[in-house]
mmCIF file of C-alpha atoms in Angstrom:
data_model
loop_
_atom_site.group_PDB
_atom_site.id
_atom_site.type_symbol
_atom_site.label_atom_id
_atom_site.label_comp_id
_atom_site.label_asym_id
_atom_site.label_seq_id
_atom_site.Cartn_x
_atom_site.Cartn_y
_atom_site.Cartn_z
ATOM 1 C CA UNK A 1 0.036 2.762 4.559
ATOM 2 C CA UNK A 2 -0.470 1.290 1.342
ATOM 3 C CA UNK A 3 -3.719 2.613 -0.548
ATOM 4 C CA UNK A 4 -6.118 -0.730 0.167
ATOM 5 C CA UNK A 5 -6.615 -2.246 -3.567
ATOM 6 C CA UNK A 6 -10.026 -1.635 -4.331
ATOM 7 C CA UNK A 7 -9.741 2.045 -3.986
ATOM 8 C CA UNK A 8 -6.822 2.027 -5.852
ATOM 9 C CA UNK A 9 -8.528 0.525 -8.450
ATOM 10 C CA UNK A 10 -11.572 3.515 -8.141
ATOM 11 C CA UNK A 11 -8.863 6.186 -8.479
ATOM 12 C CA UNK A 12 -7.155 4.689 -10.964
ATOM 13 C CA UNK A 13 -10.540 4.108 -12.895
ATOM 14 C CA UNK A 14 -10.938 7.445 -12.520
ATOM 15 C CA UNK A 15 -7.347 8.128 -14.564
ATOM 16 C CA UNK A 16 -8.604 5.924 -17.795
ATOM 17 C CA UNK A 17 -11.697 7.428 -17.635
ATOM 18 C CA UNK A 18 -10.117 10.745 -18.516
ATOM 19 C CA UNK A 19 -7.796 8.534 -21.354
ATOM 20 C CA UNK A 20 -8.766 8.647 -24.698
ATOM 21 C CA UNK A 21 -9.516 5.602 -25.465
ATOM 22 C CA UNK A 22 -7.481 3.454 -28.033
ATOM 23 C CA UNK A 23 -10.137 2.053 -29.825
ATOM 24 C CA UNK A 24 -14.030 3.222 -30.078
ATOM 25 C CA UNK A 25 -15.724 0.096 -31.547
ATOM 26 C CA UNK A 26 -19.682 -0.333 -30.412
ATOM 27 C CA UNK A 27 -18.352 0.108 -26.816
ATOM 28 C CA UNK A 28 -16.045 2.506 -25.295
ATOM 29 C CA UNK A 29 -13.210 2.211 -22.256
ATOM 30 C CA UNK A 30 -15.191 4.540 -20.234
ATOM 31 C CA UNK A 31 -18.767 2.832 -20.357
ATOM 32 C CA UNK A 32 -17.081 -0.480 -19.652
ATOM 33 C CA UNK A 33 -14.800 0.519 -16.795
ATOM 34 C CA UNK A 34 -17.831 2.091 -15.281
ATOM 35 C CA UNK A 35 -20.244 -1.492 -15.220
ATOM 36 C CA UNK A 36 -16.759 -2.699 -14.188
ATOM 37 C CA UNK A 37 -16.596 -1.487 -10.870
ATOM 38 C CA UNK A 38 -20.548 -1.971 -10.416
ATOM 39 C CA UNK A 39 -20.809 -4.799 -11.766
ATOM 40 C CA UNK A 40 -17.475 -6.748 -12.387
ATOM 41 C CA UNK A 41 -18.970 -9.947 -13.569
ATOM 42 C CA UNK A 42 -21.289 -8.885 -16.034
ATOM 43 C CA UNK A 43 -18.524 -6.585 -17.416
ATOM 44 C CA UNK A 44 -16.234 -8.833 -17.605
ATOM 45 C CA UNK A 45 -18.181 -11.311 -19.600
ATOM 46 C CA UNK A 46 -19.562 -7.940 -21.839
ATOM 47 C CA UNK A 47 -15.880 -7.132 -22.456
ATOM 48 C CA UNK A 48 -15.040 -10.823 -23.600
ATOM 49 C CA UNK A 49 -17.640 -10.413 -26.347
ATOM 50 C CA UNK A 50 -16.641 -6.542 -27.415
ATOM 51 C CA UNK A 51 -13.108 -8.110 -27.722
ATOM 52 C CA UNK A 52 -14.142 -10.642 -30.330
ATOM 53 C CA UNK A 53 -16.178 -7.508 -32.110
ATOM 54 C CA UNK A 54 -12.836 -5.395 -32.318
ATOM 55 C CA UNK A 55 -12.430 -4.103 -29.182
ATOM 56 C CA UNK A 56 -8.880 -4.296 -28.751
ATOM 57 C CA UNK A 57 -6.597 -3.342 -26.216
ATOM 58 C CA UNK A 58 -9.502 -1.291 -24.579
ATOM 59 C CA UNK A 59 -11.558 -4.680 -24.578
ATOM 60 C CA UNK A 60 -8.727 -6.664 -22.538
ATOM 61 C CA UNK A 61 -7.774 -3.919 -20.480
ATOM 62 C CA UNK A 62 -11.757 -3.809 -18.848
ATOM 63 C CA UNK A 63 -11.353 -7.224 -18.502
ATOM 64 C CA UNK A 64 -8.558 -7.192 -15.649
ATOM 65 C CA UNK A 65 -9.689 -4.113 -14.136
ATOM 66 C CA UNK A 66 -13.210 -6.124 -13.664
ATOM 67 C CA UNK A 67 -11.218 -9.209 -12.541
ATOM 68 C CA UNK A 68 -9.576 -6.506 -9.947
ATOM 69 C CA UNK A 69 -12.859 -5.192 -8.961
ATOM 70 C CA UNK A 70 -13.869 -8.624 -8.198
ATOM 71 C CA UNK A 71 -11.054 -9.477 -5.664
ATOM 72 C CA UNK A 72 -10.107 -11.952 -8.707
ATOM 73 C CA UNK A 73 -6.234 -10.994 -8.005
ATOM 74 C CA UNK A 74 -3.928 -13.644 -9.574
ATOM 75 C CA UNK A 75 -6.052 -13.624 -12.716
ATOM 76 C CA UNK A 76 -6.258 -9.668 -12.835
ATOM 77 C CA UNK A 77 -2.619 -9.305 -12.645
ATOM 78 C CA UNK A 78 -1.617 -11.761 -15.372
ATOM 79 C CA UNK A 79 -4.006 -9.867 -18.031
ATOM 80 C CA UNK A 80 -2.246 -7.072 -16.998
ATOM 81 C CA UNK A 81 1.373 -8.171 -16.875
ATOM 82 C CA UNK A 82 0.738 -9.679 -20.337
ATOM 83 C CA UNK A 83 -1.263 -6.296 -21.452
ATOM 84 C CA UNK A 84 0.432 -3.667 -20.575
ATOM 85 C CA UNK A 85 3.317 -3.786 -22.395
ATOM 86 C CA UNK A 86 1.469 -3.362 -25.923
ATOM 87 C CA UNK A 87 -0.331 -0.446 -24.512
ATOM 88 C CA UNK A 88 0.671 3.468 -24.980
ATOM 89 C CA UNK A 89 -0.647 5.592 -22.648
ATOM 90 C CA UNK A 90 0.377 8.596 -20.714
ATOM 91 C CA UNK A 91 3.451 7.753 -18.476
ATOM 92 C CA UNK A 92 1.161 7.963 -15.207
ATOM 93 C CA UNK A 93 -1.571 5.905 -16.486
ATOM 94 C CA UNK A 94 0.565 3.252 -17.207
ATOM 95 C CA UNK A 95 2.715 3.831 -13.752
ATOM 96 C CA UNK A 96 -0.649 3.196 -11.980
ATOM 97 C CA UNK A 97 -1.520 0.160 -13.939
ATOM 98 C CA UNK A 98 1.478 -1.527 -13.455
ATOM 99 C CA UNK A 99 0.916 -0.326 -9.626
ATOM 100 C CA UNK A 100 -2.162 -1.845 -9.695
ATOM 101 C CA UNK A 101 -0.651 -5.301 -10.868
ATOM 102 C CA UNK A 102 1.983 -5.294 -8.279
ATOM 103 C CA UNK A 103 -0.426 -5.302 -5.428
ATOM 104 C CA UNK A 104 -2.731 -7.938 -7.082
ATOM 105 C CA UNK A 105 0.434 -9.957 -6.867
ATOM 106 C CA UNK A 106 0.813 -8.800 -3.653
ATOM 107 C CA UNK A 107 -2.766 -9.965 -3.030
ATOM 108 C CA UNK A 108 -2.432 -13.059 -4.378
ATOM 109 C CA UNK A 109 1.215 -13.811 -2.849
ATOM 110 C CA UNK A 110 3.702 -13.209 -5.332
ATOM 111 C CA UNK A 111 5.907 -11.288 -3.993
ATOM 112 C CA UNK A 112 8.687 -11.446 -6.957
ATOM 113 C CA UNK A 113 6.344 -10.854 -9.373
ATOM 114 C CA UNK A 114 5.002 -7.653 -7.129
ATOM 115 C CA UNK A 115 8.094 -6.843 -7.173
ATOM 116 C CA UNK A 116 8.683 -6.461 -10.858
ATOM 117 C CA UNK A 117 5.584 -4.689 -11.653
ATOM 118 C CA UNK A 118 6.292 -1.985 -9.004
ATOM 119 C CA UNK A 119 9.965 -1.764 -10.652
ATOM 120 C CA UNK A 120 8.173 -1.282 -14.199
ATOM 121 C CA UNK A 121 5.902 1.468 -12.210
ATOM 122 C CA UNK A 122 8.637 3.163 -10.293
ATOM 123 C CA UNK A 123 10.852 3.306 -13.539
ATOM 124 C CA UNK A 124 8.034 5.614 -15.039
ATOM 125 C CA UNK A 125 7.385 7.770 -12.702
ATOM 126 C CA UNK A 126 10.332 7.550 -10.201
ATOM 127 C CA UNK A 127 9.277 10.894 -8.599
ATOM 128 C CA UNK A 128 6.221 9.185 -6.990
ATOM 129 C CA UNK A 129 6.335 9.005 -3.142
ATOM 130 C CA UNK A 130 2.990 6.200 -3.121
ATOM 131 C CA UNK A 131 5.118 3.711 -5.065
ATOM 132 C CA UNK A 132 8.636 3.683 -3.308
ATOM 133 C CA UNK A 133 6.035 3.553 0.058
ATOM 134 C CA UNK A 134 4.345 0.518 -1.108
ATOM 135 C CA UNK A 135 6.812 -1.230 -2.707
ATOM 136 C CA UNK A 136 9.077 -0.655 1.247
ATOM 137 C CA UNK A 137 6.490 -2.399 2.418
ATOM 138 C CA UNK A 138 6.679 -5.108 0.362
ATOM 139 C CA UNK A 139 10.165 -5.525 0.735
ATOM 140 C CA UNK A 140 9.658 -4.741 4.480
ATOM 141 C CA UNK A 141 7.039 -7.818 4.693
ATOM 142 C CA UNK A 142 10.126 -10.092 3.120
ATOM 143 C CA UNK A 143 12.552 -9.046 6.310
ATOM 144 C CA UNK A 144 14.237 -7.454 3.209
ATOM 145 C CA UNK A 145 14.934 -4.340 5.978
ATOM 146 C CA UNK A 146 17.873 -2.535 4.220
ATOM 147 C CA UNK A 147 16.005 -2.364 0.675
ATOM 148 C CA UNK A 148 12.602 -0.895 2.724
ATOM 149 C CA UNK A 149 14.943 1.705 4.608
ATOM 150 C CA UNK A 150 16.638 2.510 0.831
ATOM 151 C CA UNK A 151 12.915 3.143 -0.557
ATOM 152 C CA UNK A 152 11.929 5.192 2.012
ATOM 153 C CA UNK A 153 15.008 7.180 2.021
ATOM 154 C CA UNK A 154 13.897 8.285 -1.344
ATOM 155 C CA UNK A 155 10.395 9.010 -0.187
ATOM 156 C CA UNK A 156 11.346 11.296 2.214
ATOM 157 C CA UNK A 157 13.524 12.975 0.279
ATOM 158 C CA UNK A 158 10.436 13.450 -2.412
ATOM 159 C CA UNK A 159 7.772 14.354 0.490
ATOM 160 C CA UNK A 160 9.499 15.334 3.583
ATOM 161 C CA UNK A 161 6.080 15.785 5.208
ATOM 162 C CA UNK A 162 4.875 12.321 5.019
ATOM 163 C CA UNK A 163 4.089 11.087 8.546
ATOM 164 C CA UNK A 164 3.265 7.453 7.538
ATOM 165 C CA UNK A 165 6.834 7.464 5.371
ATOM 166 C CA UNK A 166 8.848 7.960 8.920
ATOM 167 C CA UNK A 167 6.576 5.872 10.710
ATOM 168 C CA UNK A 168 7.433 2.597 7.962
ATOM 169 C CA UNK A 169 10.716 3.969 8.544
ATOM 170 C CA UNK A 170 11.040 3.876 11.923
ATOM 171 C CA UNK A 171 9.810 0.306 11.863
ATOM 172 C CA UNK A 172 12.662 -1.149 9.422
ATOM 173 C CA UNK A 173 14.936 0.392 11.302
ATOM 174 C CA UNK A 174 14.130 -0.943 14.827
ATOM 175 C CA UNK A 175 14.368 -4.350 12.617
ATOM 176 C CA UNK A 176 18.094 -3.223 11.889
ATOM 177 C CA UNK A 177 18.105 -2.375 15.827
ATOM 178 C CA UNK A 178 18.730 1.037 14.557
ATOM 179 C CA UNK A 179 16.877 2.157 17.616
ATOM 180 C CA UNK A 180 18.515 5.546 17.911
ATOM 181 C CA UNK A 181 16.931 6.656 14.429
ATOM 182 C CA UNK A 182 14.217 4.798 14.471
ATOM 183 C CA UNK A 183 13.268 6.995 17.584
ATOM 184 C CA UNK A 184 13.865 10.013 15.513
ATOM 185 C CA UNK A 185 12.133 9.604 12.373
ATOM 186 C CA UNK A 186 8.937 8.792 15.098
ATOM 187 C CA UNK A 187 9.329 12.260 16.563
ATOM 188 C CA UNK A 188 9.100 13.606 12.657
ATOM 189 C CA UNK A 189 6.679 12.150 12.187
ATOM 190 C CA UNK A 190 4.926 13.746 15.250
ATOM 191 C CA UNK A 191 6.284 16.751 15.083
ATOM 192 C CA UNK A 192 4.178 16.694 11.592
ATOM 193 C CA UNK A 193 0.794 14.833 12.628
ATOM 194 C CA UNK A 194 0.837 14.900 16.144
ATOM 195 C CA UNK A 195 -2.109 12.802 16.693
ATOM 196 C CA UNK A 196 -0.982 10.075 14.054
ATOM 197 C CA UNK A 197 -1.544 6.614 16.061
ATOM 198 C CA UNK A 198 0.636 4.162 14.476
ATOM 199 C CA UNK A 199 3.646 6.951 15.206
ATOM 200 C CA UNK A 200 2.038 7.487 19.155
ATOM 201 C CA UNK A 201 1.722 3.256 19.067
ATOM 202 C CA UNK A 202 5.171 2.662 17.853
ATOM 203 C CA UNK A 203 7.045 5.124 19.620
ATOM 204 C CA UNK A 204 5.468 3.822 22.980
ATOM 205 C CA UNK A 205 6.789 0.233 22.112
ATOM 206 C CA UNK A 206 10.627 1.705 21.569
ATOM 207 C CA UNK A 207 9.649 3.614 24.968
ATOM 208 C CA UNK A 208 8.803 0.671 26.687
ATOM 209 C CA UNK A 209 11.534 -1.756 25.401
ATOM 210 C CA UNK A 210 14.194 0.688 26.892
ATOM 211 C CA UNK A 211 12.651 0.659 30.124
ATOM 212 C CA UNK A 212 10.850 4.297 30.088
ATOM 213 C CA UNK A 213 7.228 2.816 31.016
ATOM 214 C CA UNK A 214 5.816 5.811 32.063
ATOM 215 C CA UNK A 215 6.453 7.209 28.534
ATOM 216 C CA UNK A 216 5.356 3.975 27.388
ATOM 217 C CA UNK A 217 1.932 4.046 28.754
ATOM 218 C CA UNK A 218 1.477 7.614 28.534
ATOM 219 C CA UNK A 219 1.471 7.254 24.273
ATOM 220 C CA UNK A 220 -0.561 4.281 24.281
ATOM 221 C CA UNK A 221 -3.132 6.217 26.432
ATOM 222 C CA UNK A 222 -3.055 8.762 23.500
ATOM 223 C CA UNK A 223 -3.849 5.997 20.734
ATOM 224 C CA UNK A 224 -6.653 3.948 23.199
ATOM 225 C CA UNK A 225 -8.427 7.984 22.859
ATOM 226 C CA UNK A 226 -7.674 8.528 19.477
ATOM 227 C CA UNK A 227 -8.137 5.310 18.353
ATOM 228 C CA UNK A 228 -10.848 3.616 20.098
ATOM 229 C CA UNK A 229 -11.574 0.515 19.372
ATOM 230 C CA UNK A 230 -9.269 0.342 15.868
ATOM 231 C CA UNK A 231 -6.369 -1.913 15.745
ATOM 232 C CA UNK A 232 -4.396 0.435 16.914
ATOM 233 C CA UNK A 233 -6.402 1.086 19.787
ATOM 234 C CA UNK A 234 -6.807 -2.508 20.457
ATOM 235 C CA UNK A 235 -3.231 -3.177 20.510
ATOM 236 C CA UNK A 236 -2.383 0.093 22.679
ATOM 237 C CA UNK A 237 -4.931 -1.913 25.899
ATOM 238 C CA UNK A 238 -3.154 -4.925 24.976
ATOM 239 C CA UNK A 239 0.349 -3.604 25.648
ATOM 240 C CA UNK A 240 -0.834 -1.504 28.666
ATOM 241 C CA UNK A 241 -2.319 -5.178 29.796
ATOM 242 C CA UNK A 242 1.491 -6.904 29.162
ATOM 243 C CA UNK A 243 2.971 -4.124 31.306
ATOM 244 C CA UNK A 244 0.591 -3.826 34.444
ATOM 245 C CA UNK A 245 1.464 -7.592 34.493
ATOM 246 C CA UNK A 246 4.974 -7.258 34.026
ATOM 247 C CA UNK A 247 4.899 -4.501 36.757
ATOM 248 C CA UNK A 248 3.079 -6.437 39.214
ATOM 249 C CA UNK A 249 4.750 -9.988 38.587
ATOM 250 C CA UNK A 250 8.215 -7.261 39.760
ATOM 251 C CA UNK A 251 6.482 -6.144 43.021
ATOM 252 C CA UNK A 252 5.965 -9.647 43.532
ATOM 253 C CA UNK A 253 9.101 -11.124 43.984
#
């Protein structure tokens, strides 16, 4: 699954930190990304005034990550759309900002405009598994099933041993009633993380639409212990619920 936003933030925090910075007025990029994701307001406000004092490109760029760190998404991803492009930093760094901007767009529903900033991240670093994942996901959550399916052909091919990559696979393709495959990439990814739930969850839904409910209930037994009370866990009882009922409303008639 996508990394959630906020700690993609963090570990991309962590990246600049490690970037000299382009400017070292009376501030620096390190001390201000570090109030930022303590305390986004007051370093937002503190980065307003070191911009007017000379701060730069460093100044601005503190200012969206603290709009990020304060769930401030539309906002933080227009500083950085409008940012980034002036910037020169490492090929990575910039990947992850423009990563970054694409799923505050995401956040804040834009999907076109996610989708351009992951284009502008996946052009620099095209070899990068994370941002063909997330960006199939996007497309995925459009019904844009063909384009998802395309990305994560390309992720596989870059990390053939991520579970969650044939899992998001699997799904698309049971959109494209691909069934057949979908049921394979799910036994990849078991075959790699046996006890992954979303694979055990989604492979007992193909199991039960084609009648095997034995199999069915057998996987979503798996996730309610592995999963407990999570959403997968939750859903797992619920199915098991929909198909005791569906079983008894047949002895019925």
């Amino acid at each position: 699954m996508p990394i959630p936003l906020n700690a993609g933030a963090v570990a991309l925090a962590a990246i600049l930190l490690a970037t000299p910075a382009m400017a070292q007025p009376a501030r620096s990029l390190s001390q201000c990304l570090n109030k930022a994701q303590e305390l986004p307001d007051f370093a937002f406000e503190e980065a307003r005034l070191w911009e007017k004092e000379g701060g730069g490109g460093d100044a601005r760029l503190c200012q969206a990550m603290a709009l990020l760190f304060r769930a401030d998404y539309a906002a933080a991803a227009e500083r950085l759309e409008a940012l980034l492009p002036t910037l020169t930093l490492p090929k990575a760094t910039m990947a992850g900002l423009w990563a970054r901007a694409a799923l505050a767009n995401v956040q804040a529903k834009r999907p076109e405009r996610a989708e351009a900033a992951y284009a502008q991240a996946i052009l620099l670093t095209p070899s990068d598994p994370d941002l063909l994942i997330d960006r199939a996901i996007l497309r995925a959550g459009q019904q844009r099933f063909w384009e998802a399916v395309a990305d994560l052909d390309r992720a596989v091919a870059l990390a053939p041993r991520r579970a969650e990559a044939y899992v998001l696979r699997a799904a698309a393709r049971r959109q494209l009633a691909q069934d057949g495959t979908a049921a394979d990439d799910l036994a990849r990814a078991l075959e790699i993380d046996p006890g992954n739930v979303d694979a055990l969850l989604a492979r007992g839904n193909l199991r039960a639409a084609r009648g095997d409910h034995g199999g069915a209930r057998e996987d979503w037994l798996k996730v309610r212990q592995l999963a407990g009370d999570a959403a997968q866990g939750r859903d797992a009882a619920a199915n098991m619920a929909a198909l005791d009922a569906l079983e008894k409303d047949a002895r019925g008639r």
